[in-house]
Short mmCIF file of C-alpha atoms and ligand atoms in Angstrom, two decimals:
data_model
loop_
_atom_site.label_atom_id
_atom_site.label_comp_id
_atom_site.label_asym_id
_atom_site.label_seq_id
_atom_site.Cartn_x
_atom_site.Cartn_y
_atom_site.Cartn_z
CA UNK H 1 143.92 108.69 29.16
CA UNK H 2 141.81 111.79 28.85
CA UNK H 3 138.53 112.46 30.63
CA UNK H 4 135.37 110.76 29.48
CA UNK H 5 134.10 112.03 26.14
CA UNK H 6 130.39 112.61 26.76
CA UNK H 7 127.17 112.99 24.86
CA UNK H 8 125.77 116.48 24.41
CA UNK H 9 122.03 116.44 25.00
CA UNK H 10 119.70 119.36 25.68
CA UNK H 11 122.59 121.75 26.28
CA UNK H 12 124.57 119.58 28.74
CA UNK H 13 127.51 117.18 28.47
CA UNK H 14 126.21 113.92 29.93
CA UNK H 15 127.28 110.32 30.40
CA UNK H 16 125.33 107.50 28.79
CA UNK H 17 122.35 106.61 31.00
CA UNK H 18 123.71 103.07 31.39
CA UNK H 19 127.14 104.39 32.35
CA UNK H 20 128.65 102.22 29.59
CA UNK H 21 131.84 103.35 27.87
CA UNK H 22 134.29 102.27 25.19
CA UNK H 23 137.82 103.32 24.31
CA UNK H 24 139.43 104.56 21.11
CA UNK H 25 143.03 104.26 20.04
CA UNK H 26 145.44 106.28 17.95
CA UNK H 27 145.92 104.22 14.76
CA UNK H 28 149.54 105.30 14.36
CA UNK H 29 150.74 104.64 17.93
CA UNK H 30 148.06 102.23 19.20
CA UNK H 31 147.82 104.29 22.41
CA UNK H 32 144.42 104.65 24.03
CA UNK H 33 143.33 108.22 23.45
CA UNK H 34 139.77 108.44 24.71
CA UNK H 35 137.23 106.84 26.98
CA UNK H 36 133.81 107.46 25.48
CA UNK H 37 130.13 107.29 26.45
CA UNK H 38 128.42 104.34 24.77
CA UNK H 39 124.83 105.37 24.08
CA UNK H 40 121.77 103.18 23.94
CA UNK H 41 118.26 103.80 22.62
CA UNK H 42 117.43 105.56 25.93
CA UNK H 43 120.09 108.20 25.23
CA UNK H 44 118.86 108.63 21.66
CA UNK H 45 115.30 109.08 22.98
CA UNK H 46 116.48 111.72 25.46
CA UNK H 47 118.21 113.55 22.61
CA UNK H 48 115.06 113.36 20.49
CA UNK H 49 112.97 114.91 23.31
CA UNK H 50 115.48 117.71 23.74
CA UNK H 51 115.62 118.30 20.00
CA UNK H 52 111.84 118.40 19.68
CA UNK H 53 111.55 120.96 22.41
CA UNK H 54 114.31 123.17 21.01
CA UNK H 55 112.84 122.98 17.52
CA UNK H 56 109.82 125.10 18.52
CA UNK H 57 111.95 128.22 19.01
CA UNK H 58 114.69 127.46 16.52
CA UNK H 59 112.31 127.18 13.57
CA UNK H 60 110.93 130.63 14.48
CA UNK H 61 114.37 132.22 14.73
CA UNK H 62 114.79 134.28 11.54
CA UNK H 63 117.12 132.50 9.12
CA UNK H 64 119.57 135.46 8.93
CA UNK H 65 119.95 135.22 12.74
CA UNK H 66 120.57 131.48 12.43
CA UNK H 67 123.16 132.35 9.79
CA UNK H 68 124.97 134.69 12.20
CA UNK H 69 125.52 131.76 14.56
CA UNK H 70 127.04 129.79 11.68
CA UNK H 71 129.36 132.73 10.89
CA UNK H 72 130.47 132.79 14.52
CA UNK H 73 131.07 129.04 14.35
CA UNK H 74 133.23 129.62 11.24
CA UNK H 75 135.30 132.19 13.15
CA UNK H 76 135.75 129.90 16.15
CA UNK H 77 136.76 127.00 13.90
CA UNK H 78 139.33 129.28 12.26
CA UNK H 79 140.77 130.11 15.69
CA UNK H 80 140.78 126.44 16.73
CA UNK H 81 141.83 125.03 13.37
CA UNK H 82 145.21 123.72 14.53
CA UNK H 83 143.87 122.10 17.71
CA UNK H 84 140.97 120.45 15.86
CA UNK H 85 143.35 119.22 13.15
CA UNK H 86 145.81 117.70 15.63
CA UNK H 87 143.04 115.92 17.49
CA UNK H 88 141.74 114.56 14.18
CA UNK H 89 145.17 113.20 13.20
CA UNK H 90 145.57 111.56 16.60
CA UNK H 91 142.16 109.95 16.41
CA UNK H 92 141.95 108.70 12.84
CA UNK H 93 145.42 109.02 11.38
CA UNK H 94 145.17 111.35 8.38
CA UNK H 95 148.27 113.50 7.95
CA UNK H 96 148.14 116.91 9.58
CA UNK H 97 148.04 118.93 6.34
CA UNK H 98 144.98 116.95 5.25
CA UNK H 99 143.37 117.34 8.66
CA UNK H 100 143.71 121.11 8.24
CA UNK H 101 142.00 120.79 4.87
CA UNK H 102 139.19 118.82 6.50
CA UNK H 103 138.55 121.59 9.05
CA UNK H 104 138.79 124.22 6.31
CA UNK H 105 135.96 122.53 4.39
CA UNK H 106 133.73 122.95 7.42
CA UNK H 107 134.75 126.61 7.75
CA UNK H 108 133.89 127.18 4.09
CA UNK H 109 130.61 125.35 4.51
CA UNK H 110 129.70 127.43 7.59
CA UNK H 111 130.19 130.66 5.62
CA UNK H 112 128.28 129.28 2.65
CA UNK H 113 125.32 128.04 4.72
CA UNK H 114 125.41 131.18 6.89
CA UNK H 115 124.82 133.06 3.62
CA UNK H 116 121.89 130.79 2.82
CA UNK H 117 120.25 132.38 5.84
CA UNK H 118 119.75 135.44 3.64
CA UNK H 119 118.97 133.53 0.42
CA UNK H 120 117.21 130.18 0.84
CA UNK H 121 115.31 131.10 -2.28
CA UNK H 122 111.82 129.96 -2.99
CA UNK H 123 109.92 131.27 -6.00
CA UNK H 124 106.73 132.93 -7.13
CA UNK H 125 104.77 132.18 -10.30
CA UNK H 126 101.72 133.79 -11.93
CA UNK H 127 98.35 132.45 -10.74
CA UNK H 128 95.03 131.95 -12.52
CA UNK H 129 92.92 134.59 -10.77
CA UNK H 130 93.18 138.34 -10.26
CA UNK H 131 93.91 139.48 -6.71
CA UNK H 132 95.65 136.30 -5.83
CA UNK H 133 99.32 135.55 -5.17
CA UNK H 134 101.24 132.27 -5.24
CA UNK H 135 104.64 131.31 -3.87
CA UNK H 136 106.69 128.28 -2.96
CA UNK H 137 108.80 128.57 0.21
CA UNK H 138 111.15 126.25 2.04
CA UNK H 139 109.97 125.05 5.43
CA UNK H 140 111.91 123.24 8.14
CA UNK H 141 111.22 119.54 8.68
CA UNK H 142 111.71 119.02 12.44
CA UNK H 143 114.20 116.71 14.10
CA UNK H 144 116.84 115.31 11.76
CA UNK H 145 119.35 112.49 12.35
CA UNK H 146 122.91 112.48 10.99
CA UNK H 147 125.16 109.43 10.81
CA UNK H 148 128.71 110.14 9.68
CA UNK H 149 131.99 108.30 9.06
CA UNK H 150 135.49 108.71 10.49
CA UNK H 151 137.35 109.55 7.27
CA UNK H 152 136.25 113.21 7.14
CA UNK H 153 135.31 113.65 10.80
CA UNK H 154 134.56 117.38 10.57
CA UNK H 155 134.01 118.13 6.87
CA UNK H 156 131.35 115.50 6.17
CA UNK H 157 129.30 116.23 9.32
CA UNK H 158 129.43 119.92 8.41
CA UNK H 159 127.88 119.14 5.00
CA UNK H 160 124.86 117.77 6.84
CA UNK H 161 124.66 119.76 10.06
CA UNK H 162 125.05 123.24 8.61
CA UNK H 163 122.30 122.99 5.96
CA UNK H 164 120.08 121.23 8.51
CA UNK H 165 120.56 124.07 11.01
CA UNK H 166 120.12 126.94 8.57
CA UNK H 167 116.82 125.42 7.43
CA UNK H 168 115.57 125.60 11.03
CA UNK H 169 115.76 121.94 12.04
CA UNK H 170 117.12 120.56 15.26
CA UNK H 171 119.80 117.91 14.93
CA UNK H 172 120.90 114.64 16.49
CA UNK H 173 124.34 113.59 15.37
CA UNK H 174 125.82 110.10 15.70
CA UNK H 175 129.43 110.24 14.52
CA UNK H 176 131.67 107.23 13.92
CA UNK H 177 132.89 105.37 17.00
CA UNK H 178 136.43 105.95 15.68
CA UNK H 179 136.26 109.75 16.02
CA UNK H 180 134.31 110.71 19.16
CA UNK H 181 136.76 113.22 20.64
CA UNK H 182 137.06 115.40 17.55
CA UNK H 183 133.27 115.19 17.17
CA UNK H 184 132.80 116.50 20.71
CA UNK H 185 135.27 119.31 19.98
CA UNK H 186 133.27 120.17 16.86
CA UNK H 187 130.04 120.36 18.87
CA UNK H 188 131.78 122.63 21.40
CA UNK H 189 132.36 125.10 18.56
CA UNK H 190 128.59 125.48 18.13
CA UNK H 191 128.00 125.69 21.88
CA UNK H 192 130.51 128.54 22.04
CA UNK H 193 128.98 130.19 18.95
CA UNK H 194 125.72 130.53 20.89
CA UNK H 195 123.55 127.82 19.38
CA UNK H 196 120.57 127.40 21.75
CA UNK H 197 120.40 124.30 23.97
CA UNK H 198 118.83 121.25 22.34
CA UNK H 199 119.25 122.45 18.75
CA UNK H 200 122.34 120.26 18.26
CA UNK H 201 122.69 117.00 20.17
CA UNK H 202 125.54 114.50 20.07
CA UNK H 203 125.06 110.79 20.81
CA UNK H 204 128.21 108.69 20.80
CA UNK H 205 128.31 104.98 20.15
CA UNK H 206 128.55 102.31 17.49
CA UNK H 207 126.13 100.81 14.97
CA UNK H 208 123.38 100.05 17.48
CA UNK H 209 123.28 103.72 18.52
CA UNK H 210 122.83 104.73 14.89
CA UNK H 211 120.15 102.08 14.45
CA UNK H 212 118.19 103.52 17.41
CA UNK H 213 118.27 106.92 15.71
CA UNK H 214 117.03 105.47 12.43
CA UNK H 215 114.23 103.60 14.22
CA UNK H 216 112.97 106.57 16.23
CA UNK H 217 109.77 107.67 14.42
CA UNK H 218 110.13 111.31 15.53
CA UNK H 219 113.34 111.72 13.54
CA UNK H 220 111.97 112.66 10.11
CA UNK H 221 115.16 112.83 8.06
CA UNK H 222 118.19 110.54 8.08
CA UNK H 223 121.34 111.69 6.34
CA UNK H 224 123.97 108.96 6.17
CA UNK H 225 127.52 108.72 4.84
CA UNK H 226 129.33 105.40 5.08
CA UNK H 227 129.54 101.97 3.51
CA UNK H 228 127.04 100.79 0.92
CA UNK H 229 126.07 97.73 2.97
CA UNK H 230 125.22 99.80 6.07
CA UNK H 231 123.62 102.57 4.03
CA UNK H 232 121.21 100.25 2.27
CA UNK H 233 120.19 98.79 5.65
CA UNK H 234 119.54 102.31 6.96
CA UNK H 235 117.54 103.10 3.83
CA UNK H 236 115.26 100.07 4.23
CA UNK H 237 114.58 100.77 7.92
CA UNK H 238 113.94 104.46 7.38
CA UNK H 239 111.74 103.83 4.35
CA UNK H 240 109.45 101.63 6.45
CA UNK H 241 108.84 104.68 8.65
CA UNK H 242 108.36 107.01 5.68
CA UNK H 243 111.48 109.09 6.36
CA UNK H 244 113.37 111.20 3.92
CA UNK H 245 116.83 109.68 3.48
CA UNK H 246 120.02 110.98 1.94
CA UNK H 247 122.76 108.40 1.34
CA UNK H 248 126.41 108.87 0.39
CA UNK H 249 128.11 105.51 0.13
CA UNK H 250 130.95 103.75 -1.64
CA UNK H 251 133.05 104.60 -4.65
CA UNK H 252 135.33 102.89 -7.16
CA UNK H 253 136.68 105.99 -8.80
CA UNK H 254 138.92 106.03 -11.84
CA UNK H 255 141.32 108.34 -13.59
CA UNK H 256 141.40 107.85 -17.36
CA UNK H 257 144.72 108.76 -18.97
CA UNK H 258 144.83 109.17 -22.75
CA UNK H 259 147.99 108.90 -24.83
CA UNK H 260 148.12 112.68 -25.31
CA UNK H 261 147.96 113.47 -21.58
CA UNK H 262 150.42 115.72 -19.77
CA UNK H 263 152.45 113.01 -18.04
CA UNK H 264 153.71 115.12 -15.15
CA UNK H 265 150.27 116.47 -14.25
CA UNK H 266 148.71 113.02 -14.47
CA UNK H 267 151.42 111.41 -12.31
CA UNK H 268 151.03 113.99 -9.60
CA UNK H 269 147.21 113.80 -9.57
CA UNK H 270 147.08 109.99 -9.58
CA UNK H 271 149.57 109.73 -6.73
CA UNK H 272 147.62 112.08 -4.45
CA UNK H 273 144.18 110.84 -5.38
CA UNK H 274 145.19 107.21 -4.83
CA UNK H 275 147.44 107.47 -1.76
CA UNK H 276 146.30 110.72 -0.11
CA UNK H 277 144.28 110.10 3.07
CA UNK H 278 145.77 106.58 2.74
CA UNK H 279 143.15 105.90 0.06
CA UNK H 280 140.40 106.27 2.66
CA UNK H 281 138.23 108.77 0.79
CA UNK H 282 135.02 107.85 -0.93
CA UNK H 283 136.45 109.92 -3.79
CA UNK H 284 139.87 108.21 -3.79
CA UNK H 285 141.21 106.95 -7.12
CA UNK H 286 141.37 103.17 -7.00
CA UNK H 287 141.52 102.47 -10.74
CA UNK H 288 143.86 103.89 -13.34
CA UNK H 289 142.42 103.26 -16.81
CA UNK H 290 145.29 104.02 -19.14
CA UNK H 291 145.75 104.00 -22.88
CA UNK H 292 148.41 101.62 -24.20
CA UNK H 293 150.83 104.17 -25.64
CA UNK H 294 151.44 106.19 -22.46
CA UNK H 295 151.19 103.28 -20.05
CA UNK H 296 154.89 102.29 -19.80
CA UNK H 297 156.05 105.85 -19.10
CA UNK H 298 153.20 106.60 -16.69
CA UNK H 299 153.73 103.35 -14.79
CA UNK H 300 157.44 104.10 -14.37
CA UNK H 301 156.68 107.60 -13.08
CA UNK H 302 154.09 106.28 -10.62
CA UNK H 303 156.46 103.63 -9.26
CA UNK H 304 159.09 106.28 -8.66
CA UNK H 305 156.67 108.67 -6.97
CA UNK H 306 154.98 105.93 -4.95
CA UNK H 307 158.30 104.62 -3.63
CA UNK H 308 159.31 108.09 -2.48
CA UNK H 309 156.19 108.63 -0.35
CA UNK H 310 156.94 109.05 3.32
CA UNK H 311 154.71 106.83 5.45
CA UNK H 312 154.39 107.42 9.19
CA UNK H 313 152.69 109.26 12.01
CA UNK H 314 150.66 112.08 10.51
CA UNK H 315 151.52 114.60 13.22
CA UNK H 316 155.02 114.81 11.72
CA UNK H 317 154.80 117.49 9.03
CA UNK H 318 156.98 115.62 6.52
CA UNK H 319 154.84 112.47 6.59
CA UNK H 320 152.68 112.06 3.48
CA UNK H 321 150.75 108.85 4.15
CA UNK H 322 149.34 107.89 7.54
CA UNK H 323 147.97 104.59 8.86
CA UNK H 324 144.64 102.95 8.11
CA UNK H 325 142.01 103.83 10.68
CA UNK H 326 141.97 100.61 12.73
CA UNK H 327 142.92 96.93 12.88
CA UNK H 328 139.76 95.89 11.07
CA UNK H 329 140.58 98.18 8.15
CA UNK H 330 144.09 96.74 8.01
CA UNK H 331 142.63 93.22 7.84
CA UNK H 332 140.24 94.20 5.08
CA UNK H 333 142.85 95.92 2.92
CA UNK H 334 145.29 93.02 3.51
CA UNK H 335 142.65 90.54 2.41
CA UNK H 336 142.34 92.41 -0.90
CA UNK H 337 146.09 92.01 -1.40
CA UNK H 338 145.55 88.25 -1.26
CA UNK H 339 142.52 88.45 -3.54
CA UNK H 340 144.51 90.53 -6.04
CA UNK H 341 147.41 88.07 -6.03
CA UNK H 342 145.03 85.13 -6.55
CA UNK H 343 143.37 86.94 -9.43
CA UNK H 344 146.71 87.38 -11.16
CA UNK H 345 147.42 91.05 -10.42
CA UNK H 346 151.10 91.92 -10.05
CA UNK H 347 152.24 94.29 -7.28
CA UNK H 348 154.69 96.84 -8.72
CA UNK H 349 155.15 98.49 -5.32
CA UNK H 350 153.75 97.63 -1.89
CA UNK H 351 151.22 94.85 -1.57
CA UNK H 352 151.21 94.35 2.18
CA UNK H 353 151.39 95.72 5.68
CA UNK H 354 154.12 98.30 6.21
CA UNK H 355 156.43 96.48 8.59
CA UNK H 356 158.93 99.35 8.70
CA UNK H 357 156.62 101.08 11.16
CA UNK H 358 157.16 100.02 14.77
CA UNK H 359 153.46 100.21 15.64
CA UNK H 360 150.16 101.12 14.06
CA UNK H 361 147.90 99.97 11.24
CA UNK H 362 150.09 100.87 8.29
CA UNK H 363 149.70 99.49 4.78
CA UNK H 364 152.19 100.20 2.00
CA UNK H 365 151.14 102.38 -0.92
CA UNK H 366 150.39 99.68 -3.50
CA UNK H 367 150.28 99.65 -7.30
CA UNK H 368 148.83 96.64 -9.11
CA UNK H 369 149.50 95.96 -12.77
CA UNK H 370 147.91 93.34 -15.05
CA UNK H 371 144.47 94.11 -13.69
CA UNK H 372 141.44 93.38 -15.87
CA UNK H 373 138.13 95.21 -15.45
CA UNK H 374 136.17 92.37 -13.89
CA UNK H 375 138.63 91.36 -11.18
CA UNK H 376 137.35 91.92 -7.66
CA UNK H 377 140.13 94.43 -6.93
CA UNK H 378 138.86 96.43 -9.93
CA UNK H 379 135.20 96.24 -8.88
CA UNK H 380 135.01 96.38 -5.07
CA UNK H 381 135.75 99.30 -2.77
CA UNK H 382 138.99 98.56 -0.90
CA UNK H 383 139.31 101.86 1.04
CA UNK H 384 143.07 101.75 1.31
CA UNK H 385 146.18 102.94 -0.57
CA UNK H 386 145.73 100.49 -3.42
CA UNK H 387 145.63 101.45 -7.10
CA UNK H 388 144.84 99.00 -9.93
CA UNK H 389 146.17 99.71 -13.42
CA UNK H 390 143.90 98.66 -16.28
CA UNK H 391 145.12 99.01 -19.87
CA UNK H 392 142.74 100.06 -22.64
CA UNK H 393 143.06 100.79 -26.36
CA UNK H 394 140.77 103.79 -26.82
CA UNK H 395 138.72 106.56 -25.23
CA UNK H 396 135.54 104.56 -25.85
CA UNK H 397 136.92 101.52 -24.08
CA UNK H 398 138.18 103.67 -21.20
CA UNK H 399 134.73 105.19 -20.69
CA UNK H 400 133.08 101.80 -20.84
CA UNK H 401 135.45 100.36 -18.23
CA UNK H 402 134.92 103.40 -16.03
CA UNK H 403 131.14 103.05 -16.11
CA UNK H 404 131.05 99.32 -15.63
CA UNK H 405 131.19 99.24 -11.81
CA UNK H 406 128.53 99.22 -9.09
CA UNK H 407 129.45 102.75 -7.95
CA UNK H 408 129.35 106.20 -9.53
CA UNK H 409 130.90 108.94 -7.41
CA UNK H 410 133.84 110.55 -9.13
CA UNK H 411 135.89 110.13 -12.31
CA UNK H 412 138.56 112.03 -14.16
CA UNK H 413 140.24 112.18 -17.55
CA UNK H 414 143.67 113.45 -18.48
CA UNK H 415 143.83 114.55 -22.10
CA UNK H 416 144.91 117.62 -24.06
CA UNK H 417 142.16 117.03 -26.62
CA UNK H 418 139.07 119.17 -26.09
CA UNK H 419 136.85 116.78 -28.03
CA UNK H 420 137.86 113.84 -25.86
CA UNK H 421 137.31 115.94 -22.73
CA UNK H 422 133.78 116.92 -23.72
CA UNK H 423 132.90 113.37 -24.75
CA UNK H 424 134.04 112.25 -21.32
CA UNK H 425 131.89 114.92 -19.62
CA UNK H 426 128.92 113.62 -21.60
CA UNK H 427 129.49 109.90 -21.17
CA UNK H 428 131.09 109.32 -17.75
CA UNK H 429 128.21 108.24 -15.52
CA UNK H 430 129.49 109.55 -12.18
CA UNK H 431 128.09 112.37 -10.03
CA UNK H 432 131.39 114.27 -10.24
CA UNK H 433 133.67 114.54 -13.30
CA UNK H 434 137.11 116.11 -13.41
CA UNK H 435 139.17 117.13 -16.43
CA UNK H 436 142.95 117.15 -15.88
CA UNK H 437 142.55 116.92 -12.08
CA UNK H 438 142.47 113.97 -9.65
CA UNK H 439 139.19 112.45 -8.45
CA UNK H 440 139.36 114.18 -5.06
CA UNK H 441 139.00 117.77 -3.97
CA UNK H 442 135.32 118.55 -4.51
CA UNK H 443 134.40 122.10 -3.43
CA UNK H 444 131.52 122.80 -1.08
CA UNK H 445 129.50 125.11 -3.35
CA UNK H 446 128.66 122.36 -5.86
CA UNK H 447 126.46 119.28 -5.44
CA UNK H 448 128.38 116.30 -4.05
CA UNK H 449 127.24 112.74 -4.55
CA UNK H 450 127.04 109.87 -6.94
CA UNK H 451 125.03 107.48 -9.03
CA UNK H 452 124.25 103.74 -8.76
CA UNK H 453 125.55 102.11 -5.55
CA UNK H 454 127.05 105.39 -4.35
CA UNK H 455 123.80 107.10 -3.47
CA UNK H 456 120.04 107.33 -3.67
CA UNK H 457 119.75 110.35 -5.93
CA UNK H 458 120.26 113.00 -3.25
CA UNK H 459 123.20 115.39 -3.25
CA UNK H 460 125.07 117.14 -0.47
CA UNK H 461 126.76 120.56 -0.43
CA UNK H 462 125.82 123.61 -2.47
CA UNK H 463 122.23 124.84 -2.43
CA UNK H 464 121.15 121.31 -3.33
CA UNK H 465 121.91 120.34 0.27
CA UNK H 466 118.85 122.32 1.39
CA UNK H 467 116.62 119.78 -0.38
CA UNK H 468 117.49 117.11 2.18
CA UNK H 469 116.60 119.29 5.14
CA UNK H 470 113.55 121.26 4.04
CA UNK H 471 110.03 120.69 2.80
CA UNK H 472 108.42 122.77 0.09
CA UNK H 473 105.32 124.67 1.15
CA UNK H 474 103.13 126.09 -1.65
CA UNK H 475 101.23 129.16 -0.51
CA UNK H 476 98.19 130.80 -2.17
CA UNK H 477 96.97 134.18 -0.96
CA UNK H 478 93.61 135.42 -2.23
CA UNK H 479 93.33 139.14 -1.47
CA UNK H 480 90.15 139.87 -3.46
CA UNK H 481 87.92 139.71 -0.39
CA UNK H 482 85.04 138.10 -2.33
CA UNK H 483 84.14 134.99 -4.30
CA UNK H 484 85.64 135.32 -7.74
CA UNK H 485 84.08 134.13 -10.97
CA UNK H 486 86.44 131.21 -11.55
CA UNK H 487 86.14 130.26 -7.89
CA UNK H 488 82.35 130.02 -8.23
CA UNK H 489 82.80 127.83 -11.33
CA UNK H 490 85.23 125.59 -9.48
CA UNK H 491 82.87 125.24 -6.53
CA UNK H 492 80.00 124.39 -8.89
CA UNK H 493 82.04 121.69 -10.56
CA UNK H 494 83.19 120.23 -7.25
CA UNK H 495 79.60 120.40 -5.93
CA UNK H 496 78.28 118.61 -9.00
CA UNK H 497 80.58 115.67 -8.39
C1 LIG D 1 134.63 111.62 1.35
O1 LIG D 1 135.59 110.94 0.99
O2 LIG D 1 133.73 111.13 2.07
O3 LIG D 1 136.33 115.60 -2.75
C2 LIG D 1 134.50 113.05 1.07
C3 LIG D 1 136.94 115.19 -1.78
C4 LIG D 1 136.68 115.81 -0.43
C5 LIG D 1 135.60 115.11 0.29
C6 LIG D 1 135.60 113.63 0.24
N1 LIG D 1 136.36 117.19 -0.57
O4 LIG D 1 137.75 114.30 -1.86
#
């Protein structure tokens, strides 16, 4: 077992005040990999004090200087990419090539947000009086709280932390209890990049630690990614304290395949979007909505490709599908296999725990046929390598089935017909739409997020991300040096009332 993984508060690595700890295990080998500080509200409060103090100087640091620290962080992450990726695979199971992609997203985001240090555009507009100037500028908010999941342990936190930092806020980060070690390694990157003490604080723990962060009135923004049930609870608590909240929650993403689709491209995209990251992406494809004519050929191709996938420990380069993150996830995904069977779905491949693996929380890549749109397996987020095939007659029906779920993150259509593609762009009601590409692989320079049960109208990534972590300040400068005519009129009117 490694040393204790500690909190990072006010520029120091510290144990929880209570001395409490918990352990984490490698989901592929079931070996204990870390002993971790378990934080309580007292630790969160200490982090808030440190963050408040550091905020005073950080907000006054010119944004281009803040950006230089993010560039340095990008360089350090590039140097440590392999070590961070390996730690990620050990902690949460995604295969090593995907772990490298996860770290790369954070590198890209650090360069992008570093650049915002020299943009962060506001605007000016004409004003009503001579000798007067008006502008709208972005201001920092203060102390912000980030709560992040285990499935993208570096990428998703970077989508929150980097825009928060470039805007001049100080940050308290509560990562998932399944990925504390890689989170601590990510924080170390910023320490080594020269981020001042107290600007970024890490508090490790489970749901109660996150709840303490949400309840602390000094934390003015909460940015959360995770399950819809937890997210809505966070939203209600934070709303009662008047906080700004950004939520990224569940998905039930679909790929639509029309009869004229390129079969080879569609097969490849569906396989990786459904079974990549063991289906544990909020953007994963969990529904295939396929037109009648192409269905038999596409199903055959998917069975063949699905059967050939190599499941195992993600540190081995040839492995394509790793384990689920923990025993609880394995129980949940297994319970959906029972639900699917009861509902009348037919497993073409998989359908249960992968018993070929000697240890670990492995579930077989699973394809269900005979699924109808209202079955629970076609409506609820499973978060595992499970794809449901739903047959439709037309483009219109495919779009209707796609839209008729409680979530709205990502959707995709495979067609060679430009009219069908543009109709899909218009009518698919998800925050992200792909044409002839799987439902995963969003790039960091565009808004990321979804409609309905997926979010609360906020978006991450791109310049849009700044909206979560800044306040608009409207500024009027009167340089006439005297009362102006219209000003006198305004005063007279106000006086008369
Ligand atoms: C997530 O699953 O929480 O588009 C994020 C994608 C990745 C990010 C997914 N860039 O699939």
